[in-house]
Coordinates of C-alpha atoms in Angstrom, one line a residue:
X1 CA 93.4 82.1 101.8
X2 CA 93.1 81.1 98.1
X3 CA 91.1 82.3 95.2
X4 CA 88.9 79.4 94.3
X5 CA 89.8 80.0 90.6
X6 CA 91.6 82.9 89.1
X7 CA 88.9 85.4 87.9
X8 CA 90.3 88.2 85.8
X9 CA 87.9 91.0 85.2
X10 CA 89.6 93.6 83.1
X11 CA 87.9 92.6 79.8
X12 CA 84.5 92.2 81.4
X13 CA 84.8 95.5 83.4
X14 CA 85.9 97.4 80.3
X15 CA 83.0 96.0 78.3
X16 CA 80.5 96.9 81.1
X17 CA 81.8 100.5 81.2
X18 CA 81.4 100.8 77.5
X19 CA 77.8 99.5 77.6
X20 CA 76.6 101.9 80.3
X21 CA 78.4 105.1 79.3
X22 CA 75.7 106.4 77.0
X23 CA 72.9 105.7 79.4
X24 CA 74.5 107.2 82.5
X25 CA 76.4 110.1 81.1
X26 CA 73.6 112.6 81.7
X27 CA 73.7 111.8 85.5
X28 CA 77.4 112.8 85.9
X29 CA 78.4 116.0 87.7
X30 CA 82.0 117.0 87.3
X31 CA 83.8 118.7 90.2
X32 CA 86.1 121.2 88.6
X33 CA 88.7 122.6 91.1
X34 CA 90.9 125.6 90.2
X35 CA 94.6 124.8 90.3
X36 CA 94.2 121.5 92.1
X37 CA 94.7 117.9 90.9
X38 CA 91.9 116.1 92.8
X39 CA 90.9 112.5 93.3
X40 CA 87.5 111.4 94.5
X41 CA 87.8 108.7 97.2
X42 CA 84.5 108.1 99.0
X43 CA 80.8 109.1 99.0
X44 CA 78.0 109.0 101.6
X45 CA 74.4 107.8 101.1
X46 CA 73.3 111.5 100.7
X47 CA 76.0 112.4 98.2
X48 CA 78.7 114.0 100.2
X49 CA 82.0 113.3 98.5
X50 CA 85.6 113.1 100.0
X51 CA 88.5 114.0 97.8
X52 CA 92.2 114.6 98.1
X53 CA 95.0 116.3 96.2
X54 CA 98.7 115.5 96.6
X55 CA 98.8 117.8 99.7
X56 CA 95.2 118.5 100.7
X57 CA 91.9 116.9 101.8
X58 CA 88.5 118.1 100.7
X59 CA 84.8 117.4 100.8
X60 CA 82.1 118.4 98.4
X61 CA 78.3 118.9 98.9
X62 CA 75.7 120.0 96.4
X63 CA 74.8 122.9 98.6
X64 CA 78.3 124.2 99.4
X65 CA 80.5 122.9 96.6
X66 CA 84.1 122.1 97.3
X67 CA 85.5 122.7 100.8
X68 CA 89.1 122.3 101.9
X69 CA 89.5 120.3 105.1
X70 CA 93.2 120.7 105.6
X71 CA 96.6 120.8 103.8
X72 CA 100.2 119.9 104.4
X73 CA 103.6 121.1 103.2
X74 CA 104.3 117.6 101.9
X75 CA 102.2 114.8 100.6
X76 CA 99.1 114.1 102.7
X77 CA 99.5 110.4 103.3
X78 CA 96.2 108.4 103.5
X79 CA 92.8 109.0 101.9
X80 CA 89.7 110.6 103.5
X81 CA 86.6 108.5 104.1
X82 CA 83.1 109.6 105.0
X83 CA 80.3 108.1 107.1
X84 CA 77.1 106.9 105.5
X85 CA 75.1 109.9 107.0
X86 CA 77.6 112.4 105.5
X87 CA 78.5 113.9 108.8
X88 CA 81.9 112.4 109.8
X89 CA 85.1 112.3 107.8
X90 CA 88.1 110.1 108.8
X91 CA 91.1 112.0 107.7
X92 CA 94.8 112.4 108.4
X93 CA 95.4 115.7 110.3
X94 CA 98.1 117.5 112.2
X95 CA 97.4 117.6 115.9
X96 CA 98.4 121.1 117.0
X97 CA 99.2 119.9 120.5
X98 CA 102.2 117.8 119.3
X99 CA 102.6 118.9 115.7
X100 CA 102.2 115.2 114.6
X101 CA 100.0 113.9 111.8
X102 CA 97.4 111.5 113.3
X103 CA 94.3 109.6 112.6
X104 CA 91.5 112.0 113.0
X105 CA 87.7 112.5 112.8
X106 CA 86.5 115.7 111.1
X107 CA 82.9 116.8 111.8
X108 CA 81.3 118.7 108.9
X109 CA 78.7 120.4 111.0
X110 CA 81.2 122.1 113.3
X111 CA 84.4 122.1 111.2
X112 CA 86.3 120.6 114.1
X113 CA 88.7 117.7 114.5
X114 CA 88.9 114.9 117.0
X115 CA 92.6 113.7 117.0
X116 CA 92.9 110.0 117.7
X117 CA 96.7 109.6 118.2
X118 CA 99.7 107.8 116.7
X119 CA 101.5 104.6 117.7
X120 CA 104.6 106.4 118.9
X121 CA 105.1 110.0 119.9
X122 CA 106.2 112.3 117.1
X123 CA 105.7 109.5 114.5
X124 CA 102.8 110.1 112.1
X125 CA 99.8 107.9 111.3
X126 CA 97.5 108.1 108.3
X127 CA 93.8 107.2 107.6
X128 CA 93.0 104.9 104.7
X129 CA 89.3 103.8 105.4
X130 CA 86.5 103.9 107.9
X131 CA 83.3 101.8 108.5
X132 CA 80.2 103.6 107.3
X133 CA 79.0 104.0 110.9
X134 CA 82.2 105.8 111.7
X135 CA 83.0 103.4 114.5
X136 CA 86.2 101.9 113.1
X137 CA 89.1 103.7 111.3
X138 CA 92.0 101.8 109.6
X139 CA 95.3 102.9 108.2
X140 CA 99.0 103.0 108.8
X141 CA 101.1 104.1 111.8
X142 CA 104.9 104.5 111.8
X143 CA 106.8 102.6 114.6
X144 CA 110.2 104.0 113.5
X145 CA 111.5 106.4 110.8
X146 CA 111.7 103.5 108.4
X147 CA 108.8 101.1 109.2
X148 CA 105.1 101.2 109.8
X149 CA 102.3 98.9 110.9
X150 CA 98.7 98.4 109.9
X151 CA 96.5 100.0 112.6
X152 CA 92.9 100.5 113.5
X153 CA 91.0 102.7 116.0
X154 CA 87.8 102.2 117.9
X155 CA 86.2 104.1 120.7
X156 CA 86.6 101.2 123.1
X157 CA 90.1 100.0 122.2
X158 CA 91.8 103.2 121.1
X159 CA 94.6 102.9 118.6
X160 CA 95.7 99.3 117.9
X161 CA 98.6 98.0 115.9
X162 CA 98.0 94.9 113.7
X163 CA 101.8 94.4 113.6
X164 CA 104.0 93.0 110.8
X165 CA 104.8 89.4 110.0
X166 CA 108.5 90.0 109.4
X167 CA 111.1 91.9 111.3
X168 CA 112.1 95.2 109.7
X169 CA 109.1 95.2 107.3
X170 CA 105.9 97.2 107.1
X171 CA 102.2 96.6 106.7
X172 CA 99.2 98.8 106.0
X173 CA 95.4 98.6 106.4
X174 CA 93.6 99.8 103.3
X175 CA 89.9 98.9 103.8
X176 CA 87.4 97.4 106.2
X177 CA 84.2 95.5 106.1
X178 CA 81.0 97.2 107.4
X179 CA 81.0 95.3 110.7
X180 CA 84.7 96.0 111.2
X181 CA 85.8 92.4 111.6
X182 CA 87.7 92.1 108.4
X183 CA 90.5 94.5 107.3
X184 CA 92.3 94.3 104.0
X185 CA 95.7 95.7 103.2
X186 CA 99.3 94.8 102.4
X187 CA 102.2 93.1 104.1
X188 CA 105.9 93.5 103.0
X189 CA 107.6 90.1 102.8
X190 CA 111.2 89.5 103.9
X191 CA 112.2 89.8 100.2
X192 CA 110.5 93.1 99.8
X193 CA 107.4 92.0 97.9
X194 CA 104.3 93.8 98.9
X195 CA 101.4 91.3 99.0
X196 CA 97.7 91.4 99.7
X197 CA 96.5 90.3 103.2
X198 CA 93.3 90.2 105.2
X199 CA 93.0 90.5 109.0
X200 CA 90.0 88.5 110.2
X201 CA 89.4 89.6 113.8
X202 CA 93.0 90.7 113.9
X203 CA 94.4 87.4 112.6
X204 CA 96.4 87.9 109.4
X205 CA 96.0 85.7 106.3
X206 CA 97.6 85.9 102.9
X207 CA 95.4 86.0 99.8
X208 CA 96.7 83.6 97.1
X209 CA 95.6 82.2 93.8
X210 CA 95.0 78.5 93.1
X211 CA 98.6 77.9 92.3
X212 CA 99.7 79.4 95.6
X213 CA 100.9 82.7 94.1
X214 CA 100.5 85.8 96.2
X215 CA 98.3 88.6 95.2
X216 CA 99.9 92.0 95.2
X217 CA 99.1 95.4 96.7
X218 CA 96.4 96.4 99.1
X219 CA 93.1 94.7 98.6
X220 CA 89.6 96.3 98.7
X221 CA 86.8 94.5 100.5
X222 CA 83.0 94.4 100.1
X223 CA 80.8 95.6 102.9
X224 CA 79.8 92.1 103.9
X225 CA 83.4 91.0 104.0
X226 CA 82.9 88.2 101.5
X227 CA 84.7 89.7 98.5
X228 CA 88.2 91.0 98.1
X229 CA 89.7 92.4 94.9
X230 CA 93.4 92.8 94.2
X231 CA 96.0 92.0 91.5
X232 CA 97.8 88.9 90.6
X233 CA 101.5 88.5 89.9
X234 CA 100.9 89.5 86.2
X235 CA 99.2 92.7 87.3
X236 CA 95.7 91.4 86.3
X237 CA 92.7 92.1 88.5
X238 CA 91.7 89.1 90.6
X239 CA 88.7 88.4 92.8
X240 CA 88.5 86.3 96.0
X241 CA 85.3 85.2 97.6
X242 CA 84.9 83.5 101.0
X243 CA 82.3 80.9 100.0
X244 CA 81.9 80.8 96.3
X245 CA 83.8 78.6 93.8
X246 CA 84.2 80.3 90.4

């Protein structure tokens, strides 16, 4: 899949940020943790925020402030995502039954986990995104000590591997459209380059520019699945659209 024309947005985006800073600054609430380096990752329609530090996952609500979900001795792996209603968080969590880090759902109302498994016993999996209806979770699952595959989970299918296009290489799912049919992420090539891909109903395609150059890193996708953003070989932001010529 090719970008219809290379669209680089860094200058436009910077200018847009500068133009809106003064008018929106009064609406900003700063979450100030004590002794934690936090990164906000997702937000629900009613303002529940998911966050992570190098070794912990959190959520924040206006009523209760910052709440720690779980923590690890090493880096967490993955990023927590929240449902649109602010009730369900997709998060990497250690299953106490097997002491393995797995894709999991965390329910805010009860403070409990539903562990969703890994591709192979004792090998970890990590969450990177979830549809807003909480029906599909995507991420990464190790198949050996050295290699991992992009994965997704649904209630009907369970945990599914999207595989890798090359032997002895890895892939990862980073984001998903609202209806769950399109998943973006990265694929390691045989030469080690990590390039942007999209899985459309589980079929993998590479995202390239008009000159046939790969885009690099994991791509983010719009809710309707028509827009993907990533970076070109120069490190500049680039946009892909399924129907529009730029």
